[in-house]
Tab-separated table of C-alpha atoms in Angstrom:
chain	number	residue	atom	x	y	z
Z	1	UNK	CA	-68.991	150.977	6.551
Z	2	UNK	CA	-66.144	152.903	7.508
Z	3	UNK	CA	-68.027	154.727	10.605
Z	4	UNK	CA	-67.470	152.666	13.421
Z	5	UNK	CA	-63.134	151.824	12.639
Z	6	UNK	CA	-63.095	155.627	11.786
Z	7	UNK	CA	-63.480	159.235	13.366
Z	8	UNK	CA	-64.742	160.286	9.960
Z	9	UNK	CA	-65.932	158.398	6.978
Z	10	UNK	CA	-64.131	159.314	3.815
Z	11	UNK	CA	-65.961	160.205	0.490
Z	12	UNK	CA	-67.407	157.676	-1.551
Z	13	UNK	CA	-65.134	156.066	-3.153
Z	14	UNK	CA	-61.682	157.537	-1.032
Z	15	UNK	CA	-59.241	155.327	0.815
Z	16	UNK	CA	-59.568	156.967	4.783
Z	17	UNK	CA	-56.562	159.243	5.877
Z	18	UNK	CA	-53.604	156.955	7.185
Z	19	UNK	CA	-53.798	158.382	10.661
Z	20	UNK	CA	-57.176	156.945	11.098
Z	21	UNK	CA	-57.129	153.980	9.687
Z	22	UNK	CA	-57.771	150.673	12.313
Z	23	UNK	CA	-55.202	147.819	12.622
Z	24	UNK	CA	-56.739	145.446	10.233
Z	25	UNK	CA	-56.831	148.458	7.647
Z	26	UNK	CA	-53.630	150.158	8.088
Z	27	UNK	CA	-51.990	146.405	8.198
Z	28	UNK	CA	-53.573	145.440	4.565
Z	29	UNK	CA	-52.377	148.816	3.400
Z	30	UNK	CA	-48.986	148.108	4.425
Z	31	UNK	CA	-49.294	144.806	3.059
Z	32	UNK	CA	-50.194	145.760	-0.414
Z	33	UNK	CA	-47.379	148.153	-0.559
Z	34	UNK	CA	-44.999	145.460	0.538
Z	35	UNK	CA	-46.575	142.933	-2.226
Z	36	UNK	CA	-45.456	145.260	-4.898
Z	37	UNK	CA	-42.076	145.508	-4.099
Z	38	UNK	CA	-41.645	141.792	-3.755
Z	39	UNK	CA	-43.634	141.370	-6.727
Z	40	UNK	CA	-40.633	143.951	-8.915
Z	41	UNK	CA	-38.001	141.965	-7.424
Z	42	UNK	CA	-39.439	138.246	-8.068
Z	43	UNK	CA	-40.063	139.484	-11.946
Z	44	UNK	CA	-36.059	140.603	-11.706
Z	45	UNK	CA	-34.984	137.556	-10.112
Z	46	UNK	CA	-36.405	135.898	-13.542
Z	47	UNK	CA	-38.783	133.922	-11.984
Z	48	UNK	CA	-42.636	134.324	-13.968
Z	49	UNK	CA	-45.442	134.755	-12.065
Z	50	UNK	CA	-48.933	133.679	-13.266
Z	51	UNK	CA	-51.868	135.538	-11.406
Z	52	UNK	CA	-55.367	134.342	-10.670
Z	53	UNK	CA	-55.379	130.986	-11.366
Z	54	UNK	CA	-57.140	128.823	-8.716
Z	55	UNK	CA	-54.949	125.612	-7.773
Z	56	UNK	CA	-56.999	122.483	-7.038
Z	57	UNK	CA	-54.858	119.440	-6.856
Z	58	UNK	CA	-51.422	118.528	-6.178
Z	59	UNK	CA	-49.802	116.573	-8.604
Z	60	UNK	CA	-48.460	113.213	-7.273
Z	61	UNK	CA	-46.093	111.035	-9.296
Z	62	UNK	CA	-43.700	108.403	-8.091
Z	63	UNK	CA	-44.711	109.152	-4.466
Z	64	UNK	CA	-43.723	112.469	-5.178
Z	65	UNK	CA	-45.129	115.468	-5.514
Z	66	UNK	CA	-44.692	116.943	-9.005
Z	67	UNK	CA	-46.642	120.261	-8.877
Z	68	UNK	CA	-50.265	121.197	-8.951
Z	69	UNK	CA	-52.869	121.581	-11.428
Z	70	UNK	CA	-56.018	123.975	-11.564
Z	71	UNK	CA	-57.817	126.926	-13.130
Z	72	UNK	CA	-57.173	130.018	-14.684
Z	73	UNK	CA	-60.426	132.131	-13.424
Z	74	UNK	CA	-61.484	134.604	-16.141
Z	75	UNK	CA	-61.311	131.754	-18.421
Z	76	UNK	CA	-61.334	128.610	-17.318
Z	77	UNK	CA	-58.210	127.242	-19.091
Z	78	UNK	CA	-57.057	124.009	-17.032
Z	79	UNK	CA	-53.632	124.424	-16.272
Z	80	UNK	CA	-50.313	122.267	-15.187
Z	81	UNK	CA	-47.865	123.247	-13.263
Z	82	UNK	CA	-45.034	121.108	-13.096
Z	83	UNK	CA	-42.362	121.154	-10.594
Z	84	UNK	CA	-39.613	119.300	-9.167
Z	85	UNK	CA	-40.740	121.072	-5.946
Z	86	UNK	CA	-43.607	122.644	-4.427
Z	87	UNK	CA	-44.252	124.970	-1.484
Z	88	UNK	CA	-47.457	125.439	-0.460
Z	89	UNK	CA	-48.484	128.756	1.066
Z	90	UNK	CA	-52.140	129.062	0.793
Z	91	UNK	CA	-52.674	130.649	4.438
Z	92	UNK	CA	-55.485	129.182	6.078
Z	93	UNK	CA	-58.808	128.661	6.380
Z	94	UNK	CA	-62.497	129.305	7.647
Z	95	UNK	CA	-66.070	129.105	6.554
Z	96	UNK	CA	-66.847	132.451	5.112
Z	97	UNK	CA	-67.979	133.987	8.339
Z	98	UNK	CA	-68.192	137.845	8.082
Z	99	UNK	CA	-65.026	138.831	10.500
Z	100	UNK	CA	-61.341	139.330	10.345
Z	101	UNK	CA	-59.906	138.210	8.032
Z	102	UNK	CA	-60.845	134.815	6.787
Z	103	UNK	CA	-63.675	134.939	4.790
Z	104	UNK	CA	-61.454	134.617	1.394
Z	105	UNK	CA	-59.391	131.621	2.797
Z	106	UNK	CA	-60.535	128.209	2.493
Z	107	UNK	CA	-57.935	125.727	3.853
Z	108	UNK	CA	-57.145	125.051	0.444
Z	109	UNK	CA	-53.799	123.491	1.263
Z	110	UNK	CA	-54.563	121.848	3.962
Z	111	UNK	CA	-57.449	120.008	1.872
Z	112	UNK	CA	-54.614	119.716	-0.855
Z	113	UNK	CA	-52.001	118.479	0.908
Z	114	UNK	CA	-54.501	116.125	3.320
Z	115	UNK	CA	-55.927	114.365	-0.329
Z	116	UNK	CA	-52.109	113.968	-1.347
Z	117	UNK	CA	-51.303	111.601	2.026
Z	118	UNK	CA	-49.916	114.369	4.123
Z	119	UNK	CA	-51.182	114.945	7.968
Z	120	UNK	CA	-52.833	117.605	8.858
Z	121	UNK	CA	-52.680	119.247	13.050
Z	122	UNK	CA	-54.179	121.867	14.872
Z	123	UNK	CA	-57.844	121.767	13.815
Z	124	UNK	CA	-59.069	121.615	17.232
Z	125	UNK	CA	-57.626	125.151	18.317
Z	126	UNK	CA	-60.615	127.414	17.348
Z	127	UNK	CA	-59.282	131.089	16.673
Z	128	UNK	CA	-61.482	133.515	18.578
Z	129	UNK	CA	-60.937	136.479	17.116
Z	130	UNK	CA	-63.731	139.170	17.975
Z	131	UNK	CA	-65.222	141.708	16.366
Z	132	UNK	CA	-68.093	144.823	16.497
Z	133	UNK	CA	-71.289	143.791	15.292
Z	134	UNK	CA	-71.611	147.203	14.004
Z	135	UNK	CA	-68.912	146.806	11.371
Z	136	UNK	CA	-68.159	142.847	11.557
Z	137	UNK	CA	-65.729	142.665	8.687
Z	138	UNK	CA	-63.532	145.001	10.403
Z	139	UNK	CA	-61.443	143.857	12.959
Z	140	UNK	CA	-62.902	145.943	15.650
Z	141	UNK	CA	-60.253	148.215	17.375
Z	142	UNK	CA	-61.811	151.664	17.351
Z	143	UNK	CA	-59.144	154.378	16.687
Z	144	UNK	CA	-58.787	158.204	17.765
Z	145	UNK	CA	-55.454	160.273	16.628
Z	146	UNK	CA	-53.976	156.539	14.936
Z	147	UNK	CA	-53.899	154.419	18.187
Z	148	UNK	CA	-55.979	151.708	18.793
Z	149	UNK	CA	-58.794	152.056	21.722
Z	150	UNK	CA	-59.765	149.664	23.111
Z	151	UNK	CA	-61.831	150.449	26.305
Z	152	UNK	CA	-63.666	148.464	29.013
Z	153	UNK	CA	-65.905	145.107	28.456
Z	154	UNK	CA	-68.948	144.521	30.062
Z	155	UNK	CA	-71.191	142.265	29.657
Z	156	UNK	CA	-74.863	142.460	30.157
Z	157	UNK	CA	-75.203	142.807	33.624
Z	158	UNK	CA	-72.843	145.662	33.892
Z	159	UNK	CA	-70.250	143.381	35.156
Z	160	UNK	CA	-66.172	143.526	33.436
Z	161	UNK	CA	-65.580	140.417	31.298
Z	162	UNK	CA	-62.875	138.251	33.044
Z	163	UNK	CA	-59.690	138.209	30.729
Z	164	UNK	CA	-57.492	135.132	30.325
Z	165	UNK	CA	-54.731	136.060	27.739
Z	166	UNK	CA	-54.100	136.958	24.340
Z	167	UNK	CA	-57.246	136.073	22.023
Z	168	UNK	CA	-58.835	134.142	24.751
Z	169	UNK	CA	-62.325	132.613	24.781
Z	170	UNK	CA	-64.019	135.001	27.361
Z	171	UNK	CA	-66.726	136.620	25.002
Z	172	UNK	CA	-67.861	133.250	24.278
Z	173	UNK	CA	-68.209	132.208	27.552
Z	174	UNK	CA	-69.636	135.466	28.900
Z	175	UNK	CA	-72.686	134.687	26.105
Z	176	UNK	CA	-72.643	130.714	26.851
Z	177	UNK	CA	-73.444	131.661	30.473
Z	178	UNK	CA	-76.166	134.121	29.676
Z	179	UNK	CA	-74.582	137.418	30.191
Z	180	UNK	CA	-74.551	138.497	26.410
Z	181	UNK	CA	-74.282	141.127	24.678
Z	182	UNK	CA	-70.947	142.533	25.429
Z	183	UNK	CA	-70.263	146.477	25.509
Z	184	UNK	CA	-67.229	147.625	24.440
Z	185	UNK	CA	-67.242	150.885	25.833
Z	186	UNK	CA	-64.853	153.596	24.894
Z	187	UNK	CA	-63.878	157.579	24.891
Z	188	UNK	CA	-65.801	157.460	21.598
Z	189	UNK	CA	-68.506	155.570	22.138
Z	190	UNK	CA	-69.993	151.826	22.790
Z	191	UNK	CA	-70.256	149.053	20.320
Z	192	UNK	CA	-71.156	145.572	20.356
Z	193	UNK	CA	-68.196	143.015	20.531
Z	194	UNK	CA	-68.637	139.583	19.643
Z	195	UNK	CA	-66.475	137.052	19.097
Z	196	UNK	CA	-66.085	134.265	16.362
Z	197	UNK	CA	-65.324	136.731	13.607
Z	198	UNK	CA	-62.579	133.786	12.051
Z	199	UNK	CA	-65.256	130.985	12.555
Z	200	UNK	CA	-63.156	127.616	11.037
Z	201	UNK	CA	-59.368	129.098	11.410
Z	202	UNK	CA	-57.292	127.596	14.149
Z	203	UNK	CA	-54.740	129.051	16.218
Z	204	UNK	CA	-52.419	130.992	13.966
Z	205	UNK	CA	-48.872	128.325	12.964
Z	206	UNK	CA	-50.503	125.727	15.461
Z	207	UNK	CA	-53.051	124.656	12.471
Z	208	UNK	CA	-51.621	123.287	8.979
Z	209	UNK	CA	-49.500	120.948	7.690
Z	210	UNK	CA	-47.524	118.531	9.948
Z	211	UNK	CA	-43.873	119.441	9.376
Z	212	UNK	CA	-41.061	116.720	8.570
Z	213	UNK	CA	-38.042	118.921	10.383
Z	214	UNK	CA	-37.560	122.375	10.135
Z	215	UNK	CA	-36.580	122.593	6.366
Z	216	UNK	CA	-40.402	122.918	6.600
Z	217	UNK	CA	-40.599	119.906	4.486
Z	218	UNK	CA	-43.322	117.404	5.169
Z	219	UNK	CA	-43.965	113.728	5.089
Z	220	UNK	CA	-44.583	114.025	0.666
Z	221	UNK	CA	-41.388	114.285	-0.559
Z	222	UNK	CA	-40.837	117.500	-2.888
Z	223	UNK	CA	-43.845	119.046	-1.003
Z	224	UNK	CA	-42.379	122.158	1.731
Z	225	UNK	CA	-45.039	124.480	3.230
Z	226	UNK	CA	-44.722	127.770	5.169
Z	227	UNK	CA	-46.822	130.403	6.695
Z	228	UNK	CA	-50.327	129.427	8.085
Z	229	UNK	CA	-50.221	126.535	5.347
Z	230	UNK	CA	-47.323	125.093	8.057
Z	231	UNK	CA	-48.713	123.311	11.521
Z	232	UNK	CA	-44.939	124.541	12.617
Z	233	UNK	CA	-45.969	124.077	16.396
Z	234	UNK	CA	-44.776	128.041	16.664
Z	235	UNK	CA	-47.771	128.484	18.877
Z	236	UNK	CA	-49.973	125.622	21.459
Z	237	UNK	CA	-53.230	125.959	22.182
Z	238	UNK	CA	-53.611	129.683	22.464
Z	239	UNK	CA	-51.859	132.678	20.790
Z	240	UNK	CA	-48.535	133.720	22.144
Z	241	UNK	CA	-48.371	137.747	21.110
Z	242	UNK	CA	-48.834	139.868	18.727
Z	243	UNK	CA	-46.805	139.387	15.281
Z	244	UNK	CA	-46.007	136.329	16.269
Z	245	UNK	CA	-48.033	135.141	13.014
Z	246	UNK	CA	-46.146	137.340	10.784
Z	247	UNK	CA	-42.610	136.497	12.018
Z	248	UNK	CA	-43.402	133.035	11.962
Z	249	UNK	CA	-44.025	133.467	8.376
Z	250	UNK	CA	-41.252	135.277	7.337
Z	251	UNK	CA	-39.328	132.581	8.665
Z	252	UNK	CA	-40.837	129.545	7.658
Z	253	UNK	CA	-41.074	131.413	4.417
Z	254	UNK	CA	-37.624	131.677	3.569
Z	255	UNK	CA	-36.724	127.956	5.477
Z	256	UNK	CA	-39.595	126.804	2.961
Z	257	UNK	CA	-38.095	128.521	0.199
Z	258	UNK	CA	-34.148	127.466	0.482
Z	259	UNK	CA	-34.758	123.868	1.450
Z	260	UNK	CA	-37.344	123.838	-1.703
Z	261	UNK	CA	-34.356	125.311	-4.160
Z	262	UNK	CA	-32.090	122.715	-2.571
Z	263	UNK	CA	-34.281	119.615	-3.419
Z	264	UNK	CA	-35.017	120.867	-6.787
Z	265	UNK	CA	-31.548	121.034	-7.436
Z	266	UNK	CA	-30.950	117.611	-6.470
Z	267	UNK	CA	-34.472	116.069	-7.696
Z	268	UNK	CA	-34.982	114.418	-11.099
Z	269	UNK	CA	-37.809	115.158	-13.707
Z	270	UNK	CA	-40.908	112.871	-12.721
Z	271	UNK	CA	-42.753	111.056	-14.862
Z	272	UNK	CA	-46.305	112.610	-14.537
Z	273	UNK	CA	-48.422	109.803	-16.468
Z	274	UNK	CA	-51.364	111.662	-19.230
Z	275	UNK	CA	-53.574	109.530	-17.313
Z	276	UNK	CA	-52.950	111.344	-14.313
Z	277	UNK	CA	-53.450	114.515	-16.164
Z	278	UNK	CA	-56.580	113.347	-17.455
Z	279	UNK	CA	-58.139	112.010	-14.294
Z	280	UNK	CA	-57.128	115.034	-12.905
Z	281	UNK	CA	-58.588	117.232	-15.819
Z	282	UNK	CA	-62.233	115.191	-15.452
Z	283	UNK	CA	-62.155	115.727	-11.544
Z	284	UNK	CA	-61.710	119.928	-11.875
Z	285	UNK	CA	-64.189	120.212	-14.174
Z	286	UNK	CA	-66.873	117.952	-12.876
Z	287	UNK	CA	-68.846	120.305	-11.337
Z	288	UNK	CA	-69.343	122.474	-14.603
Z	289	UNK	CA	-69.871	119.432	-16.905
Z	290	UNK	CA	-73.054	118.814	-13.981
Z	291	UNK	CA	-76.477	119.507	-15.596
Z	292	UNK	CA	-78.330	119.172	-11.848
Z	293	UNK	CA	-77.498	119.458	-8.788
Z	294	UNK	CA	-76.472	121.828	-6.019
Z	295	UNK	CA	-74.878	125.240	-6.093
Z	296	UNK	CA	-71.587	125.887	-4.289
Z	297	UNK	CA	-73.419	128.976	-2.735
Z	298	UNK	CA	-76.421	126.672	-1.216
Z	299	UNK	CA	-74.258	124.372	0.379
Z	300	UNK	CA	-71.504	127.022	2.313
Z	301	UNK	CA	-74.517	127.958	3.615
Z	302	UNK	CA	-75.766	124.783	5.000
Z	303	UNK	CA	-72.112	124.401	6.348
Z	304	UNK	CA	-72.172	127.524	7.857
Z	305	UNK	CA	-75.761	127.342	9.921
Z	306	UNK	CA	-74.115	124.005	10.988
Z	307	UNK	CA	-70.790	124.863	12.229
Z	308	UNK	CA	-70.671	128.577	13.077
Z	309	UNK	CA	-73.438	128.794	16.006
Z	310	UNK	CA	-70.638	129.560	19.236
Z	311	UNK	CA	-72.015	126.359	20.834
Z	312	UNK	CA	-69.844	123.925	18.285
Z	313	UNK	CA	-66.610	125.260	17.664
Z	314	UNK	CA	-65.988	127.447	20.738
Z	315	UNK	CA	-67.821	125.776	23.531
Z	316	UNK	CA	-67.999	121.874	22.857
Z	317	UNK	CA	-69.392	118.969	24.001
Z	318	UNK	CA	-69.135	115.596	22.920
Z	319	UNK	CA	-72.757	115.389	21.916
Z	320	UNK	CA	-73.141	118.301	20.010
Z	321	UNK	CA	-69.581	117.993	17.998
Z	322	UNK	CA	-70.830	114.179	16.903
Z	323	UNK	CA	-74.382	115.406	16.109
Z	324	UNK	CA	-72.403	118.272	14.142
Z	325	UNK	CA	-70.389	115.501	12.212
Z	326	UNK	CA	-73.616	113.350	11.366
Z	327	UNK	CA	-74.442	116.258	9.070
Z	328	UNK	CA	-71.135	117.309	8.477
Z	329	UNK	CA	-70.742	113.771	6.891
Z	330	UNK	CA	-73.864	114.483	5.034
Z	331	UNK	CA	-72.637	117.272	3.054
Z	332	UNK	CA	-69.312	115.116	1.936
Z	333	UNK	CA	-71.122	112.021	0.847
Z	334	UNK	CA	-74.715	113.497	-0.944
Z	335	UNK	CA	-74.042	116.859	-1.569
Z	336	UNK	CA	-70.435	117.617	-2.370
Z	337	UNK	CA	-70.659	115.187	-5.233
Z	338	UNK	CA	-73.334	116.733	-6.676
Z	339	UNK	CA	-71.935	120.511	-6.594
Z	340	UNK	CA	-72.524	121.995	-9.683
Z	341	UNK	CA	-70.759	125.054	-11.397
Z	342	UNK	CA	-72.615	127.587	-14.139
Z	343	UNK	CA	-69.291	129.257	-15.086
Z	344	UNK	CA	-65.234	129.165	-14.198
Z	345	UNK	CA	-66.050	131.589	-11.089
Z	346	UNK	CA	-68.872	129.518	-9.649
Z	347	UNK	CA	-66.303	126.817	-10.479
Z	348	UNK	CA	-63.973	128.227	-8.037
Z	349	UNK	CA	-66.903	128.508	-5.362
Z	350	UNK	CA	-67.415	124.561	-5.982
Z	351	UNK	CA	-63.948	123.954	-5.158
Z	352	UNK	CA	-63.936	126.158	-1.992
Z	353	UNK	CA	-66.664	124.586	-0.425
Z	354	UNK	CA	-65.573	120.702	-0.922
Z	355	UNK	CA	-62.492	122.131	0.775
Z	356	UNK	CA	-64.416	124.393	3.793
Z	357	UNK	CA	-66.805	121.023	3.953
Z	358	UNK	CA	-63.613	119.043	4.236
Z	359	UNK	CA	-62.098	121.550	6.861
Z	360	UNK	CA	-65.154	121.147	8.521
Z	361	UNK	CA	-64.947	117.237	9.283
Z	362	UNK	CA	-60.959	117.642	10.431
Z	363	UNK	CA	-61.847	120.322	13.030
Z	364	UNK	CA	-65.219	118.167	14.503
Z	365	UNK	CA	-62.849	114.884	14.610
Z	366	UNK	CA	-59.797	116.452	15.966
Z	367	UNK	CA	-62.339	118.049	18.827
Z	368	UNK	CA	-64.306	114.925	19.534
Z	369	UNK	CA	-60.586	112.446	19.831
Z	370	UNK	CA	-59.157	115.473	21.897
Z	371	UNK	CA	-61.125	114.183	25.581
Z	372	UNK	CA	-59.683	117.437	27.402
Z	373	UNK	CA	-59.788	121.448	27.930
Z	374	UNK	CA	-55.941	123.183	26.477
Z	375	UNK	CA	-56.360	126.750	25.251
Z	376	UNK	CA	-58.742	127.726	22.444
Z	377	UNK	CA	-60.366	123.928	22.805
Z	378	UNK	CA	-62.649	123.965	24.859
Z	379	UNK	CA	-64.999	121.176	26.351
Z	380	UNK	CA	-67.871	121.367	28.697
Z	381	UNK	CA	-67.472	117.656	29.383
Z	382	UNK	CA	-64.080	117.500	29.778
Z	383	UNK	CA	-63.226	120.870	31.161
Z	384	UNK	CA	-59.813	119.900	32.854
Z	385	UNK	CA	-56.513	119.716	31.183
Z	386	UNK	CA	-54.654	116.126	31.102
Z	387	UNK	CA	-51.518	116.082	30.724
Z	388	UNK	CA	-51.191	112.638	31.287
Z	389	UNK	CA	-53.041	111.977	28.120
Z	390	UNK	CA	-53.094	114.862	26.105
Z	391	UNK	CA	-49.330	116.761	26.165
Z	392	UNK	CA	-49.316	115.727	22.326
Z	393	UNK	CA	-50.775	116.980	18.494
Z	394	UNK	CA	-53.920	115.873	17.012
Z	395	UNK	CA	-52.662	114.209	12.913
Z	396	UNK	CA	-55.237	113.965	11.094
Z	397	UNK	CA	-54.500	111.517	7.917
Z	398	UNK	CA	-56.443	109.255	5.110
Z	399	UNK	CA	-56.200	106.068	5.141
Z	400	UNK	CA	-58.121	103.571	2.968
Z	401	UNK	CA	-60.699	106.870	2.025
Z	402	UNK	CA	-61.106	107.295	5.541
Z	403	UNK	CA	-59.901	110.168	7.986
Z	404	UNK	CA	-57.690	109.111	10.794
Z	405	UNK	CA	-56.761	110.763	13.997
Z	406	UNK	CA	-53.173	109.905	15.162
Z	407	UNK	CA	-51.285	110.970	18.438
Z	408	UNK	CA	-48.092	112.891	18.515
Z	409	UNK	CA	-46.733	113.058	22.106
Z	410	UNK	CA	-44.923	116.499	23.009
Z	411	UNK	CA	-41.232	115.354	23.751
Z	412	UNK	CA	-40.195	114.615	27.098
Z	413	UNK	CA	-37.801	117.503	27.240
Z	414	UNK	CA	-41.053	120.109	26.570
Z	415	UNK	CA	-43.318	119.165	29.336
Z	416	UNK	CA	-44.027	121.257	32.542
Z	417	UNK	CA	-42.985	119.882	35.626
Z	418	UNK	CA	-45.367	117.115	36.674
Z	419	UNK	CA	-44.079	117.940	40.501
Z	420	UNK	CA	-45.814	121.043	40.126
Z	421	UNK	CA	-49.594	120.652	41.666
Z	422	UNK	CA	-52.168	121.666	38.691
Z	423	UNK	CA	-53.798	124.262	40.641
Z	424	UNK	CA	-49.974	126.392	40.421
Z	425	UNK	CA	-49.735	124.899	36.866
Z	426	UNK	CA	-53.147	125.767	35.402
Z	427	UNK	CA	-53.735	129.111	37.422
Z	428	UNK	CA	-56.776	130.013	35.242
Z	429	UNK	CA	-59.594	128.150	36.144
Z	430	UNK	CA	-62.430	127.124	33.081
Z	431	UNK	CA	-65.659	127.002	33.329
Z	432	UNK	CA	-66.743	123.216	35.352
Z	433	UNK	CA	-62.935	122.996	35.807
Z	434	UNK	CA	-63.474	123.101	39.628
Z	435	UNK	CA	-66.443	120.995	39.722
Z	436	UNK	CA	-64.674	118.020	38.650
């Protein structure tokens, strides 16, 4: 509904007026207009563009990536893509949860790229974007005359919610401690904010693919990524600003983009076996060829009871993130096998959720190996930062069909002053933090 982002809700039917349109809505407007003219000048470039076909695999030959193969959707036509390189820029992910904006991403290409023998980072950052429980999949700044409002929190004892930065986790631990809901209240009303709307995204450029330099290639050679699909270490633990997602992606677009053409140009043709094609063929369409089992639907909704409650991905604790990955490991071994696909669209959905289901077990392992508090991680057991320890990246890799955490440090020439006492270093205090 357009009542609570809105003054007045347009007909049936109408886009609203542009001076009332929220953020989130006036942003996807903009963004759509901006598509279409990069869309006319890609077709005059001479490049061809083929729409609506759902990528599944990378191609891999010689070490190399060699392009991608997947599904057209209204059909279900397999298709191969060749290439002599390959940027991926599949944004990134969640688990469907009703909020801003990620309930159409995935983590496709991190699940992509992590099954090729890339590393993935940044999966412990939860992103904590909030939103009004009146209209969730809005993101929730009320508007009056075009300018965002967004008024005084409180929680449930009256009391203003304590704010530590830019997309903080204070709504989640205002309800943690007991004092939820939370009242946004403004000049044109009061709504309910709540937070988790991106349930399963990270920290916007701090979650993706582990770069190899800043050509934005990575460790597969003819592989590049940009955008969210890029772990480009843009951001840390929490968000920086404003637009800083968007800039970041306009660079790492065009780095992505150059350094791709470059390699290409260099790069010979690989020598993609049939049998590759073929194992690759019987893989995508396994699900559909399945007379039993269990639908793609069914099982995003076991993820999501499992991983969206606040009390596993925003406020952690060893016990409950293991207990989380018991079943988490569940879904991967007994029912992800068995997914099962009526038609190319349902195909699709089967393909999603091995990839949110995969997503899952990266962000509950790179939470559990991460024994401290930085940012948008968050853990009731360890509620201190240590920067002794933990002034490095969480790589997540597969080795021998198993996922691996590995240990990045942050460069010498990066780190805060260790003179500095932690009190002046750390002003904000978390909750426990002083306790310890």
């Amino acid at each position: 509904s357009w009542d609570v982002a809105f003054e007045a809700e347009p007909p049936h039917g109408a886009s609203p007026p542009r001076s009332r349109l929220g953020p989130c809505q006036a942003q996807h407007l903009g963004w759509r207009k901006h598509a279409e003219i990069l869309r006319k000048q890609v077709l005059k470039s001479g490049a061809r563009i083929m729409d609506r076909i759902t990528i599944v695999e990378l191609l891999k030959a010689d070490g190399k990536i060699a392009g991608a193969v997947g599904i057209a959707v209204e059909s279900g036509e397999f298709c191969v893509l060749e290439a002599k390189a390959t940027v991926m820029a599949a944004g990134a992910g969640g688990f469907k949860p009703p909020g801003w904006p990620i309930h159409g991403l995935t983590s496709d290409g991190d699940a992509m790229a992590y099954r090729a023998g890339a590393e993935i980072t940044g999966k412990e950052y939860s992103d904590p974007h909030p939103t009004n429980a009146e209209s969730p999949a809005y993101f929730g700044s009320i508007m009056r005359g075009g300018r965002p409002i967004f008024g005084q929190l409180l929680n449930a004892e009256g009391q203003p919610v304590k704010g530590r930065g830019t997309l903080f986790l204070d709504l989640e631990f205002e309800a943690h401690a007991g004092r939820a809901p939370i009242t946004q209240r403004t000049p044109v009303g009061e709504f309910t904010r709540i937070g988790g709307a991106a349930a399963g995204m990270s920290v916007h450029k701090a979650e993706g693919i582990w770069p190899a330099g800043t050509d934005c290639s990575t460790s597969l050679p003819g592989l590049y990524a940009a955008g969210d699909a890029l772990g480009n270490m843009q951001s840390g633990a929490v968000y920086a600003a404003i637009g800083m997602a968007l800039s970041g992606a306009s660079v790492t677009g065009a780095r992505a983009g150059w350094s791709a053409a470059e390699y290409a140009l260099q790069a010979g043709e690989a020598a993609i076996s049939a049998d590759t094609v073929s194992q690759l063929k019987t893989a995508v369409y396994g699900p559909l060829e399945r007379k039993g089992g269990f639908g793609p639907r069914w099982v995003t909704q076991v993820l999501q009871n499992t991983m969206l409650p606040y009390y596993i991905l925003y406020i952690k604790h060893g016990d409950r993130l293991q207990a989380a990955l018991t079943l988490v490991e569940f879904l991967r071994d007994h029912l992800v096998p068995k997914l099962r696909a009526e038609d190319p669209h349902e195909l699709r959905l089967a393909h999603e959720t091995r990839n949110m289901v995969l997503n899952a077990e990266m962000r509950l392992r790179a939470s559990l190996v991460r024994t401290e508090s930085r940012g948008c991680h968050y853990r009731e057991d360890y509620p201190r930062r240590d920067d002794e320890n933990w002034l490095a990246w969480v790589l997540l890799k597969e080795q021998d069909g198993k996922m691996v955490t590995l240990k990045e440090p942050v460069p010498q020439e990066w780190r805060p002053d260790g003179s500095i006492p932690y009190e002046k270093r750390y002003p904000w205090r978390l909750p426990g933090e002083d306790a310890r």
